[in-house]
Coordinates of C-alpha atoms in Angstrom, one line a residue:
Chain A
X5 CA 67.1 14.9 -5.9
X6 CA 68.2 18.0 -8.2
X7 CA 66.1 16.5 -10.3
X8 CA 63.4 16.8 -7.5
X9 CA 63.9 20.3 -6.6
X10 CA 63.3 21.7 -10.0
X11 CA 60.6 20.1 -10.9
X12 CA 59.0 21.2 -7.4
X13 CA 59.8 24.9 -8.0
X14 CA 58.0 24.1 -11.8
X15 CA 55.1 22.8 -9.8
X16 CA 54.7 25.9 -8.0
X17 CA 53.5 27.8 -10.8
X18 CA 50.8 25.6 -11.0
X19 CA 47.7 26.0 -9.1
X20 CA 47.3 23.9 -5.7
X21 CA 44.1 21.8 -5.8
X22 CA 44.6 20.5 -2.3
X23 CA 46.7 20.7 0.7
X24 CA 47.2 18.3 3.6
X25 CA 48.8 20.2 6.7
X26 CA 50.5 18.8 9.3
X27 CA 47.7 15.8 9.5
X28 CA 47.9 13.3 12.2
X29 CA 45.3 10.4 12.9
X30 CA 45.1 8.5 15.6
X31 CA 42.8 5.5 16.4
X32 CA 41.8 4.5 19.8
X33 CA 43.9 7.0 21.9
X34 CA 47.0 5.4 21.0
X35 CA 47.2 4.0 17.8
X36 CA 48.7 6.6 15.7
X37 CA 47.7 5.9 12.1
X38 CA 49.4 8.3 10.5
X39 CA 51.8 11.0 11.6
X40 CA 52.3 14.8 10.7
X41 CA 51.8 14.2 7.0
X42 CA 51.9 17.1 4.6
X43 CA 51.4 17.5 0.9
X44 CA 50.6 19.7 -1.5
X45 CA 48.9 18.1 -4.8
X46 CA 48.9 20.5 -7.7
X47 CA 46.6 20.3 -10.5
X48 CA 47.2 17.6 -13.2
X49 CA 49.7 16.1 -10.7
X50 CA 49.8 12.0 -10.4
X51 CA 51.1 11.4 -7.1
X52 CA 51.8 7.8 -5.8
X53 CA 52.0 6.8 -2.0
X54 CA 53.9 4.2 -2.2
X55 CA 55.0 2.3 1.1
X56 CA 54.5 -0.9 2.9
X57 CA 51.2 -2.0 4.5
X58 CA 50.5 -0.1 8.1
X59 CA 51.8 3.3 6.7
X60 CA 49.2 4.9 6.7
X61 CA 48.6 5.3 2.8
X62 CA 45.0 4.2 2.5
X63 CA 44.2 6.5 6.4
X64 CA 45.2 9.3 4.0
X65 CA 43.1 8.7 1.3
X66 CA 40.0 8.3 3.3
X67 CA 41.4 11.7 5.5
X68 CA 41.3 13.3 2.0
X69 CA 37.9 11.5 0.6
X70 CA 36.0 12.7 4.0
X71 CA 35.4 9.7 5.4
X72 CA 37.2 10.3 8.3
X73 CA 38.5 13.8 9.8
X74 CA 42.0 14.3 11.4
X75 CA 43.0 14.2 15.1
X76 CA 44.8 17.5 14.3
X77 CA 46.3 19.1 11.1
X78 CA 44.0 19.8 8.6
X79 CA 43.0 18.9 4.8
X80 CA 42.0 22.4 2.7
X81 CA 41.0 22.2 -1.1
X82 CA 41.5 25.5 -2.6
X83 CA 38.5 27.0 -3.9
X84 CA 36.2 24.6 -1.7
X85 CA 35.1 21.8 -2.4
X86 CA 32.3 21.2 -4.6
X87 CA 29.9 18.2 -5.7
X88 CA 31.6 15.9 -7.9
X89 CA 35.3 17.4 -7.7
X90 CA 36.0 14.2 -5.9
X91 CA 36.1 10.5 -7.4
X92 CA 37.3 7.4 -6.1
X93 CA 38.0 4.1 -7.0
X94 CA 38.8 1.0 -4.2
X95 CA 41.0 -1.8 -4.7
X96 CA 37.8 -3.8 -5.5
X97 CA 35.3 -2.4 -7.9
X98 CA 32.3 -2.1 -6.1
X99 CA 29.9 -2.1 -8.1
X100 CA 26.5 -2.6 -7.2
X101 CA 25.6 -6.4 -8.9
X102 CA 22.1 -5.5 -9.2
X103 CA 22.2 -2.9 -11.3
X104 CA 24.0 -2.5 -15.2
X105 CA 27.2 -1.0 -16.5
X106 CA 25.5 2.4 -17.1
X107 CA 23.5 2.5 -13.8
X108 CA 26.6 1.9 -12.3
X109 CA 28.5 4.6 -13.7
X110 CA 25.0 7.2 -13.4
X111 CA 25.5 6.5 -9.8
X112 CA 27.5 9.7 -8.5
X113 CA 24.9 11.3 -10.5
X114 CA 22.0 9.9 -9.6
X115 CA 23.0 11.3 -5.8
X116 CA 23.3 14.1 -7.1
X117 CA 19.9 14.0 -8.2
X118 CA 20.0 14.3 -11.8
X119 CA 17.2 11.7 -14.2
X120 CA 19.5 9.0 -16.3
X121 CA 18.3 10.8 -19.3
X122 CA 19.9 13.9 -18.5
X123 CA 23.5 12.7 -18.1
X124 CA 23.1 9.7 -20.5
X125 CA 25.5 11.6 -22.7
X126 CA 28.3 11.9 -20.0
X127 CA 27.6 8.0 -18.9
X128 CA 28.0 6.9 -22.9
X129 CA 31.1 9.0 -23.5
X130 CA 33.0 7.7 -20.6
X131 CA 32.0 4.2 -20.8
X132 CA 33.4 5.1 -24.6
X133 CA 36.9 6.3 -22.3
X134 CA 37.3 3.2 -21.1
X135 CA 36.1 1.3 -23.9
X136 CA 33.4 -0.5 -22.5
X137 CA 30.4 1.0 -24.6
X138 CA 29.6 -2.3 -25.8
X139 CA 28.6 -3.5 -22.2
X140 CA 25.9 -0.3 -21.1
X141 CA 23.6 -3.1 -20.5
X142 CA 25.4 -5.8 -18.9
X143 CA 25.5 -6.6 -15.4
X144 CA 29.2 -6.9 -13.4
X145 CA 28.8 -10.6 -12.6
X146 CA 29.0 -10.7 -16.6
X147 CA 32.3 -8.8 -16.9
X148 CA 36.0 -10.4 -16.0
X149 CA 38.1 -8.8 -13.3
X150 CA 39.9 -5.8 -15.6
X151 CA 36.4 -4.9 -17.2
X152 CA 35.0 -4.1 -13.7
X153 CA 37.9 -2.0 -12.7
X154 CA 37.1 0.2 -15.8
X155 CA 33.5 0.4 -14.5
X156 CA 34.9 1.6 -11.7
X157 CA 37.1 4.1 -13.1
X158 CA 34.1 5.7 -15.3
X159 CA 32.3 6.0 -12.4
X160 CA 34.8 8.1 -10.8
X161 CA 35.3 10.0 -14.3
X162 CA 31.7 10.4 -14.7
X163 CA 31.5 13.4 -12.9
X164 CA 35.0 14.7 -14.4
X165 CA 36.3 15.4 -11.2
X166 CA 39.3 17.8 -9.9
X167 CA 41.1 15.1 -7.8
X168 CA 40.6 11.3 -8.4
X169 CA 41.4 8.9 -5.4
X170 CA 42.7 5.5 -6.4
X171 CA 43.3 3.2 -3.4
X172 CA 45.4 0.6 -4.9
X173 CA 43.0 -0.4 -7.4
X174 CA 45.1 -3.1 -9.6
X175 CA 46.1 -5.0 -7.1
X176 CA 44.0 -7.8 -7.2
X177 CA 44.4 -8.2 -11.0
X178 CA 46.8 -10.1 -13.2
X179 CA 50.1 -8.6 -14.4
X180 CA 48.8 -8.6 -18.1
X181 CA 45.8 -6.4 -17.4
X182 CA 47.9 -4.6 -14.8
X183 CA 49.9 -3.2 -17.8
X184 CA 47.0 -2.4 -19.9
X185 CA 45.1 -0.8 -17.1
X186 CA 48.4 1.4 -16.0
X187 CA 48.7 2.4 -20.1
X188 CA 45.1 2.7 -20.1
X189 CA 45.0 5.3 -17.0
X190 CA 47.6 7.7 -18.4
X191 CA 45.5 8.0 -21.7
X192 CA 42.2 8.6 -19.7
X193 CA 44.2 11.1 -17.4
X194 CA 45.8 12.9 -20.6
X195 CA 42.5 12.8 -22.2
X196 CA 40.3 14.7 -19.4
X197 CA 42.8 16.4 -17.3
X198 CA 42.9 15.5 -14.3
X199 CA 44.3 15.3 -10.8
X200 CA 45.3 11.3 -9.2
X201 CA 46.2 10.4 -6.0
X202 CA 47.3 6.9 -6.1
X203 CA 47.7 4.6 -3.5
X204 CA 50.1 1.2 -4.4
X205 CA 53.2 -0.9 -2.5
X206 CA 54.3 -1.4 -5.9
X207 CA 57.8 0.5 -7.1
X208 CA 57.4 -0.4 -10.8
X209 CA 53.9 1.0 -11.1
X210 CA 54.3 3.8 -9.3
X211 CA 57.1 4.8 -11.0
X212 CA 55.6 4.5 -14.3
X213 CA 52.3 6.6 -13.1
X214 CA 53.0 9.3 -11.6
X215 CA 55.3 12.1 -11.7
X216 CA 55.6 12.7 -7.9
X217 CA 56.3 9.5 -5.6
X218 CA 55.1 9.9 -1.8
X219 CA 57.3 7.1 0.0
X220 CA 55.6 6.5 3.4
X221 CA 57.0 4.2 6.3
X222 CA 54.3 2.1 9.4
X223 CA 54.5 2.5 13.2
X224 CA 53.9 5.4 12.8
X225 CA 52.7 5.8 9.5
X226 CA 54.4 8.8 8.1
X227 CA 55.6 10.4 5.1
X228 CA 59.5 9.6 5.0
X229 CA 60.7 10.1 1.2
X230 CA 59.1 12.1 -1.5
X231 CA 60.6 11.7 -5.2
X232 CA 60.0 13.0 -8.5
X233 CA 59.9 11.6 -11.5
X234 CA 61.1 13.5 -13.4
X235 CA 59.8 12.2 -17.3
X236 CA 57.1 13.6 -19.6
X237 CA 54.1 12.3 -20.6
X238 CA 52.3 10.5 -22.5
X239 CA 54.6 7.2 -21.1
X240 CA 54.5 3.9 -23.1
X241 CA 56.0 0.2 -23.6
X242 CA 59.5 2.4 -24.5
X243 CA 59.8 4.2 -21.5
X244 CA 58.9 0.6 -20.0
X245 CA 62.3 -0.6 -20.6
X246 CA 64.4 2.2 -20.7
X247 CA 67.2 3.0 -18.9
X248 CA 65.4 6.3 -17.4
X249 CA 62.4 4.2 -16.0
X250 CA 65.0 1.4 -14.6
X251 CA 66.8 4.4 -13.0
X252 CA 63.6 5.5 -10.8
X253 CA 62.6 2.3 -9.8
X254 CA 66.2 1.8 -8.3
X255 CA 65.9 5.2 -6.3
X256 CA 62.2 4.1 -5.0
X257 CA 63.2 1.3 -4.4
X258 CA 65.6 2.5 -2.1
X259 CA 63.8 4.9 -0.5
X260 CA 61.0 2.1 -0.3
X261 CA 63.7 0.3 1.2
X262 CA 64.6 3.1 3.9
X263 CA 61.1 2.6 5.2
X264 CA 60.7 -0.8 5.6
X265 CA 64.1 -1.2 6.9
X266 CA 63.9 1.6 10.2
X267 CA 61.9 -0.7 11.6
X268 CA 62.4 -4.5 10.0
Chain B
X21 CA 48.3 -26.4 -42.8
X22 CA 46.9 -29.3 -44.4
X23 CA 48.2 -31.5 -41.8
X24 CA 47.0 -29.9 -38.5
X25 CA 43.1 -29.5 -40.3
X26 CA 42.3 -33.2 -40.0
X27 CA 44.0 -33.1 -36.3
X28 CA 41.7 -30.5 -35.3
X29 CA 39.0 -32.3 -36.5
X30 CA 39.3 -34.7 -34.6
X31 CA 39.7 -32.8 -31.6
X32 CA 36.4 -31.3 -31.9
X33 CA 34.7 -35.1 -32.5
X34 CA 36.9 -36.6 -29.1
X35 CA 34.5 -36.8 -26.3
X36 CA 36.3 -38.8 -23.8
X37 CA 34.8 -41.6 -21.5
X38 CA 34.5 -39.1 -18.5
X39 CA 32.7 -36.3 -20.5
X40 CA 30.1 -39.3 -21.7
X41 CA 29.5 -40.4 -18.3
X42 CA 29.6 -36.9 -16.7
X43 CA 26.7 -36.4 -19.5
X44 CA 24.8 -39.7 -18.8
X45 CA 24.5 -38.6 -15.2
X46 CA 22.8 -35.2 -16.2
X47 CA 20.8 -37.0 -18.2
X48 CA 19.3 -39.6 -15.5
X49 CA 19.4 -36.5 -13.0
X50 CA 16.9 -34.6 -15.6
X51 CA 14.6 -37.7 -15.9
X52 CA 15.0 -39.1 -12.3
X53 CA 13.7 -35.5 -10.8
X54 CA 10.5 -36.0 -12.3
X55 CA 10.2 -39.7 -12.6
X56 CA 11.2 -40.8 -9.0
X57 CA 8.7 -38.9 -7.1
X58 CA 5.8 -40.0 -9.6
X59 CA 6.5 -43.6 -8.7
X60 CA 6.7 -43.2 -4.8
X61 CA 3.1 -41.4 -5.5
X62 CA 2.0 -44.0 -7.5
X63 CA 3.7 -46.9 -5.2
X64 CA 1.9 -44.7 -2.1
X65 CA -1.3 -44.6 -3.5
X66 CA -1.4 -48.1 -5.0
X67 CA -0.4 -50.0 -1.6
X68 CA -2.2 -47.5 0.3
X69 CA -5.3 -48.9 -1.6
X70 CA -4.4 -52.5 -1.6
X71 CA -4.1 -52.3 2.4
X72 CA -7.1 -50.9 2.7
X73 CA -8.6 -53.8 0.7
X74 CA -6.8 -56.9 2.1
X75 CA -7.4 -56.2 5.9
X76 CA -10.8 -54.8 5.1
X77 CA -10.8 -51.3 7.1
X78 CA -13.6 -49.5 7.0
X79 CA -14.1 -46.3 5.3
X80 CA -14.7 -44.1 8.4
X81 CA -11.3 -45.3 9.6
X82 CA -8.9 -45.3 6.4
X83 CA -11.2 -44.3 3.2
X84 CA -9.4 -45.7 -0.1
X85 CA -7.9 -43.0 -2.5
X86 CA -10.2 -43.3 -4.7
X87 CA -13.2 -42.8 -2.4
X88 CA -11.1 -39.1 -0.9
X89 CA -10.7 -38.2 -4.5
X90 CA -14.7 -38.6 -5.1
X91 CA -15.5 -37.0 -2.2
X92 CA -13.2 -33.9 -2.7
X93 CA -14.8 -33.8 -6.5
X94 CA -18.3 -34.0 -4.5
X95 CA -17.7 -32.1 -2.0
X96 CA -16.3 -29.2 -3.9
X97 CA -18.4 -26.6 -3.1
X98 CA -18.2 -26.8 0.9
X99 CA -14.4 -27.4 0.5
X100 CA -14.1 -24.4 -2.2
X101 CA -15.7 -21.9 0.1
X102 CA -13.5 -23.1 3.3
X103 CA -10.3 -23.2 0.7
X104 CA -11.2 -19.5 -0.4
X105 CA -11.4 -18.3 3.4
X106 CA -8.0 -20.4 4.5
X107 CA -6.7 -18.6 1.1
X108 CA -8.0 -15.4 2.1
X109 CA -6.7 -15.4 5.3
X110 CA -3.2 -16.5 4.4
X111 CA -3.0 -14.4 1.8
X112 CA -4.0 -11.0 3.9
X113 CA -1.3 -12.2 6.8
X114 CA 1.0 -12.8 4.0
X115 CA 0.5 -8.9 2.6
X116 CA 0.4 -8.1 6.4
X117 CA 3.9 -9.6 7.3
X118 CA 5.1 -8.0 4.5
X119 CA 4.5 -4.4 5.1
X120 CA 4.9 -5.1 8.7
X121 CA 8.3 -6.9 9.1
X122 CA 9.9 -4.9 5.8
X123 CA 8.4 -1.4 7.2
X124 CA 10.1 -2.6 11.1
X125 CA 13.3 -3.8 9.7
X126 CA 13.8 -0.4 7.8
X127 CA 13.4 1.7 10.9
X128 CA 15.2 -0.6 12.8
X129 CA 18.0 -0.4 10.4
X130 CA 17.4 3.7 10.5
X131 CA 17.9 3.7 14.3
X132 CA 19.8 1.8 16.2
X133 CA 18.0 2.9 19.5
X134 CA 14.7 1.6 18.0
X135 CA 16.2 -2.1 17.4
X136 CA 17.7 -1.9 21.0
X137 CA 14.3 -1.5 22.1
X138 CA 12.2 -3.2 20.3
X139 CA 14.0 -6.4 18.8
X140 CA 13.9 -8.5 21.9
X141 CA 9.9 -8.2 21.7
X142 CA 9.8 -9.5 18.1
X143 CA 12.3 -12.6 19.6
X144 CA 9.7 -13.5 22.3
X145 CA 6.5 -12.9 20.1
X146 CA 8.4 -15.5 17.9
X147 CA 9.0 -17.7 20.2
X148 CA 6.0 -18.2 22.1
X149 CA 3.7 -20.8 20.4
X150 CA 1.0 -19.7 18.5
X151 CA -1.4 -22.2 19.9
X152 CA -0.8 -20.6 23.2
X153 CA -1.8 -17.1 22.9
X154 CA -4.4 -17.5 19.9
X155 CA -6.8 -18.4 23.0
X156 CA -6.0 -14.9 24.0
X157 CA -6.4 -13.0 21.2
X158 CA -9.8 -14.4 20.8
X159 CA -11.1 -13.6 23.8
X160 CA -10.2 -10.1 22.8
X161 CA -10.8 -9.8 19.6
X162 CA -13.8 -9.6 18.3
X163 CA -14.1 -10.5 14.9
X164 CA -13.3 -13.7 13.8
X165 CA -11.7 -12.7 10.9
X166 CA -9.3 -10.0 12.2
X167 CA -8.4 -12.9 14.9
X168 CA -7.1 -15.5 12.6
X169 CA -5.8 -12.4 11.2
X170 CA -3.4 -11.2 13.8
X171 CA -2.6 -15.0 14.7
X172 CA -1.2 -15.6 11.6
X173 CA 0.8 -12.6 11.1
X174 CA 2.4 -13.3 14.4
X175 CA 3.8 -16.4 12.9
X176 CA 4.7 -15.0 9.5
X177 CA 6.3 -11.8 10.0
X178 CA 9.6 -12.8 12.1
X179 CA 11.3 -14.7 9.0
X180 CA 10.4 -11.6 7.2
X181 CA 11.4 -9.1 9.5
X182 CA 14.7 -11.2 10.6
X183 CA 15.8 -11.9 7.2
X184 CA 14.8 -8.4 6.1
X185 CA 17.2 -6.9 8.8
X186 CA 20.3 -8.7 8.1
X187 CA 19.8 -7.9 4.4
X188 CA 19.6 -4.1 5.1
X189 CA 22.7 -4.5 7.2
X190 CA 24.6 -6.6 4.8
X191 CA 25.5 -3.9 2.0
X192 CA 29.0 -3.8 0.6
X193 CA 31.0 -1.6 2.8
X194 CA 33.2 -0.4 0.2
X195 CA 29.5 0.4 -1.7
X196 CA 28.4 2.4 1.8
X197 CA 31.7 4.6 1.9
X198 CA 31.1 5.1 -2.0
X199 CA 27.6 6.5 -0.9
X200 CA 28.9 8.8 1.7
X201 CA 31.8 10.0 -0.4
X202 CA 29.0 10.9 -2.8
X203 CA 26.9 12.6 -0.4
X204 CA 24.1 10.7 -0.6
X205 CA 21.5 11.1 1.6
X206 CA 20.3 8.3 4.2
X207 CA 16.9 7.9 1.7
X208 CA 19.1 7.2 -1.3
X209 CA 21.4 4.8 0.6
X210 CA 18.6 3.1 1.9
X211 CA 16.8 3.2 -1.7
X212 CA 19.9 2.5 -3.6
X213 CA 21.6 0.7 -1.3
X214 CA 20.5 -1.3 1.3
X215 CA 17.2 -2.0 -0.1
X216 CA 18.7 -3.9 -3.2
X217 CA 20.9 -5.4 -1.2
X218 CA 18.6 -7.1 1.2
X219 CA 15.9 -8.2 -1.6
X220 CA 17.7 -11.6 -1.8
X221 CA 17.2 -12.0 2.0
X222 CA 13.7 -10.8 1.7
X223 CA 13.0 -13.0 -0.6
X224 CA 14.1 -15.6 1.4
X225 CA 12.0 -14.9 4.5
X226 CA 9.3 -14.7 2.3
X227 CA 9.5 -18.0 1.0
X228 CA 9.3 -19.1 4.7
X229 CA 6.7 -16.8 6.0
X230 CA 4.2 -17.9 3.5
X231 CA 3.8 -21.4 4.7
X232 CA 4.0 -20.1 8.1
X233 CA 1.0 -17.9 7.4
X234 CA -0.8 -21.0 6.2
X235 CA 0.1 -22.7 9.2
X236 CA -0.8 -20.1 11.3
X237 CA -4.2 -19.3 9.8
X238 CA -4.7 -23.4 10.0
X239 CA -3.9 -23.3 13.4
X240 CA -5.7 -19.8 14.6
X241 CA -9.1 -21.7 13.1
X242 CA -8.5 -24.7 15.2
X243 CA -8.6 -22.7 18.5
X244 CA -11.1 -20.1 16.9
X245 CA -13.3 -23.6 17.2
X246 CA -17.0 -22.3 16.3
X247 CA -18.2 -22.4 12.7
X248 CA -20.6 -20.6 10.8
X249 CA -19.6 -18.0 8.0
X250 CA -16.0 -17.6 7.4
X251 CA -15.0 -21.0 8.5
X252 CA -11.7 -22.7 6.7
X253 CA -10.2 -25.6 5.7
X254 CA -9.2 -26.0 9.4
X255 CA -12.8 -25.9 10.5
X256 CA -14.1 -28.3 8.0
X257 CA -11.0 -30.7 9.1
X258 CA -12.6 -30.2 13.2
X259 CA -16.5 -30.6 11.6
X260 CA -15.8 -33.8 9.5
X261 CA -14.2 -35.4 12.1
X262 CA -17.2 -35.1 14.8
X263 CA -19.0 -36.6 12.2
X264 CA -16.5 -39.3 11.6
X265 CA -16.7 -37.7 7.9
X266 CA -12.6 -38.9 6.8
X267 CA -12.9 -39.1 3.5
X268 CA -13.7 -35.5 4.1
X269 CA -10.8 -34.9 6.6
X270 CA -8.4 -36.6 3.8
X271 CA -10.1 -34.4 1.1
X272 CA -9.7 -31.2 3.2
X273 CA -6.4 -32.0 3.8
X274 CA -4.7 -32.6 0.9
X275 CA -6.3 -29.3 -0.2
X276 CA -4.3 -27.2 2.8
X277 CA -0.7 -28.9 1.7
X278 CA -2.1 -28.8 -2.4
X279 CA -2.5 -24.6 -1.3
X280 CA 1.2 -24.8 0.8
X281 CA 2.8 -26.1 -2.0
X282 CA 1.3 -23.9 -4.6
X283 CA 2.5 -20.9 -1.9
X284 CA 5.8 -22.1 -2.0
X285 CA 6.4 -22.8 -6.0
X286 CA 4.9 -19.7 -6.5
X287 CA 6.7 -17.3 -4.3
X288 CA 10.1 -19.2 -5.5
X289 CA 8.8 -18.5 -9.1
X290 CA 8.9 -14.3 -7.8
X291 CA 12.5 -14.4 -6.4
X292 CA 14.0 -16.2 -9.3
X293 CA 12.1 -13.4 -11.6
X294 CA 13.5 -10.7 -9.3
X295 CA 17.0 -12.4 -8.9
X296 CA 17.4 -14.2 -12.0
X297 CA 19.4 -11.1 -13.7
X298 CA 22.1 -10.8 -10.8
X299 CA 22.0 -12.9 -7.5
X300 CA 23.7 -16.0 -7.8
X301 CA 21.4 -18.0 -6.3
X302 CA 19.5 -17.9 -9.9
X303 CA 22.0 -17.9 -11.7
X304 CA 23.1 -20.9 -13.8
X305 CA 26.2 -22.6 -14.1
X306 CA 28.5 -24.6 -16.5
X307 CA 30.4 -27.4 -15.0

């Protein structure tokens, strides 16, 4: 937790991209969702909320995408937000079967309004990020489970974004492409600079993502734990194994355990 | 090395009893789909013929094959012109059903409000049997041809509008909170979106409402009654029969169900063009 303190005071020289205050959800008069949750996410942060299912992780990320507004608290991006600072990726990759690899990712622009010719050159480099420029012209039914996800994730990087929202988007895939994917993130995130918010109930991922750790606990969801991990990038197979990384998953763990416990 | 190369070899030649028989089947399956229904024609045609001959029925009660194949060669011209009009008619109700059911189902998909009000009537014009309110619309409408019109629209356009409804309304929802995250307005998502989405359920009323527009445009003419121009397949059916013409009934006949089936292959041909690169209905599959 010394640890934790000092990295926060190093996080407050960075600029705040977004601030949840105080936010509280509740569904059907009495079903509190989630409960007085607060968080600052700074710029090139990777924050995890990690906890079990009913606490509330995935309410905050759609409070924080806009699809739903608080009960009370409130959610403020500093400097407003503007079109395409937001991206988002689901646990499935939805992606529209009808339509190819680049239409899919030219989607957040095509809202936007812009021709496919004008942003081909965005569409090609980040298909090129996720190294999938082979495939512009297939359709997802002709891609396996791990190629989708990256469709997914150019689409939200298509735009380059402030904050990406990931709501635990590896969870339906196998451990082997699990790993990739996670190595494959931190590259992407290095590469373009960006800001994650990532939703997972898994300890080991989360610990080898991000460098701040949300831990949330159900009935009422609610922010009980927040770590920080405390370990440079870029992060590989080494810091996989070491004694550092086996350290942090213990302490998540724990905390992890501290919210499933207060009420198992 | 030198060992495992002839092993693998061998691998690649082993095609086991099951893969053989798996592979016979697809073959007789290929043949059979063609073959089979060729025969029953053939059998069909060939007994239907013989009976005919052995228990000596006239021709104004059951004409032989051969003589309803003469007459619809003979015949052509009268049965041409009434194939054209049934065609015409079909075809119009067809285009009709589209734009109608496709252009309701959007704005019932737009507002909710609308479908409240309005869905129930599409239900109980459904329901209610053509053959019961063509009557109706004749005494009403005036023209012939906008009457066989609107009779078979009324039959053809629920499918449409049905199927066209639950496709709008069956989008991803993950793909719908995508669009709103992206602040898309409610013309893209419904360009975008739910249109593509519900072409596979269009498609599939479609297939549907095009022999119901035959049917209904058969129908409409048999309660239109009166001949003169414009008159169908349907009408020529209703004259050759007064005049104990069958081989001409037979003739005119086999043309309606020759046009339903040419409907059918040929607006499945459309949705496996439209679908082939995507849906999985058109897609195909290895074993």
């Amino acid at each position: 937790m010394q640890q934790g303190a000092a990295a926060g005071v190093a996080a407050q020289t960075q600029s705040r991209i977004l601030s949840v205050a105080n936010v509280t959800k509740v569904f059907n008069g009495d079903l509190v969702a989630l409960s007085g949750m607060s968080l600052d996410v700074n710029r090139g942060d990777f924050v995890s909320l990690l906890g079990p299912s009913g606490c509330g992780k995935s309410t905050a990320l759609r409070l924080i995408s806009g699809l739903m507004h608080p009960t009370s608290g409130a959610i403020r991006w500093d400097g407003g937000k503007g079109q395409g600072d937001l991206g988002v990726v689901f646990q499935e990759p939805t992606l529209m079967p009808w339509a190819t690899v680049a239409q899919n990712v030219w989607l957040p622009f095509r809202l936007r309004g812009k021709t496919y010719n004008a942003v081909k050159d965005e569409v090609l480099e980040t298909l090129r990020l996720v190294g999938l420029e082979k495939f512009l012209n297939a359709y997802p039914r002709e891609l396996s489970g791990g190629m989708k996800m990256r469709v997914a994730i150019a689409r939200a990087l298509v735009t380059r974004p402030r904050l990406i929202l990931m709501d635990e988007p590896f969870a339906a895939l196998d451990e082997i492409t699990r790993h990739k994917l996670n190595n494959d993130l931190l590259d992407l995130k290095a590469k373009i600079g960006c800001t994650i918010i990532f939703v997972t109930h898994s300890v080991f991922e989360s610990v080898f993502l991000s460098n701040r750790i949300v831990v949330m606990a159900a009935r009422p969801g609610r922010v009980i734990h927040e770590l920080t991990v405390d370990q440079g990038y870029p992060r590989d197979e080494e810091y996989r194994t070491s004694p550092e990384y086996a350290a942090y998953c213990r302490s998540a763990s724990a905390a992890l355990h501290d919210a499933i416990g207060e009420h198992a | 090395m030198t060992l495992a190369e002839p092993a693998e070899q061998a691998v690649t030649q082993i095609v086991d009893a099951e893969e053989l028989r798996r592979a016979r089947a697809r073959r007789r399956e290929k043949i059979g789909k063609w073959v089979l229904p060729t025969i029953v024609v053939i059998l069909t045609l060939y007994f239907w013929d013989r009976i005919c001959v052995w228990n000596e029925i006239p021709h104004y009660i059951l004409p032989r094959p051969g003589l309803v194949f003469q007459t619809l060669i003979n015949d052509w011209p009268i049965l041409f012109d009434a194939l054209l009009v049934t065609l015409q008619i079909t075809l119009m109700a067809l285009t009709v059903a589209v734009l109608g059911g496709v252009g309701l189902a959007v704005l019932f998909t737009q507002s909710k409000f609308i479908e409240m009000s309005f869905f129930p009537y599409a239900v109980i014009l459904q329901v209610t049997p053509i053959v019961s309110i063509a009557p109706l619309i004749f005494i009403y409408v005036d023209s012939k041809i906008a009457g066989l019109l609107l009779c078979a629209w009324i039959v053809a356009f629920f499918p449409i509008l049905s199927n066209t409804t639950l496709g709008l309304n069956s989008a991803d929802h993950n793909l719908r909170d995508l669009f709103k995250i992206y602040g898309a307005t409610r013309w893209q998502r419904l360009r975008f979106l739910q249109l593509p989405s519900a072409l596979p359920y269009f498609l599939g009323g479609l297939r549907i409402a095009g022999g119901l527009a035959l049917i209904g445009s058969v129908v409409a003419e048999y309660v239109a009654g009166t001949g003169g121009i414009g008159s169908g397949l349907a009408f020529t059916i209703l004259e050759a029969g007064y005049r104990l013409n069958i081989p001409r009934m037979f003739a005119a006949l086999f043309l309606i169900a020759a046009t339903g089936v040419a409907i059918f292959a040929g607006l499945s041909f459309l949705s496996h063009m439209l679908l082939r690169k995507w849906h999985e209905s058109a897609l195909k599959r290895e074993t």
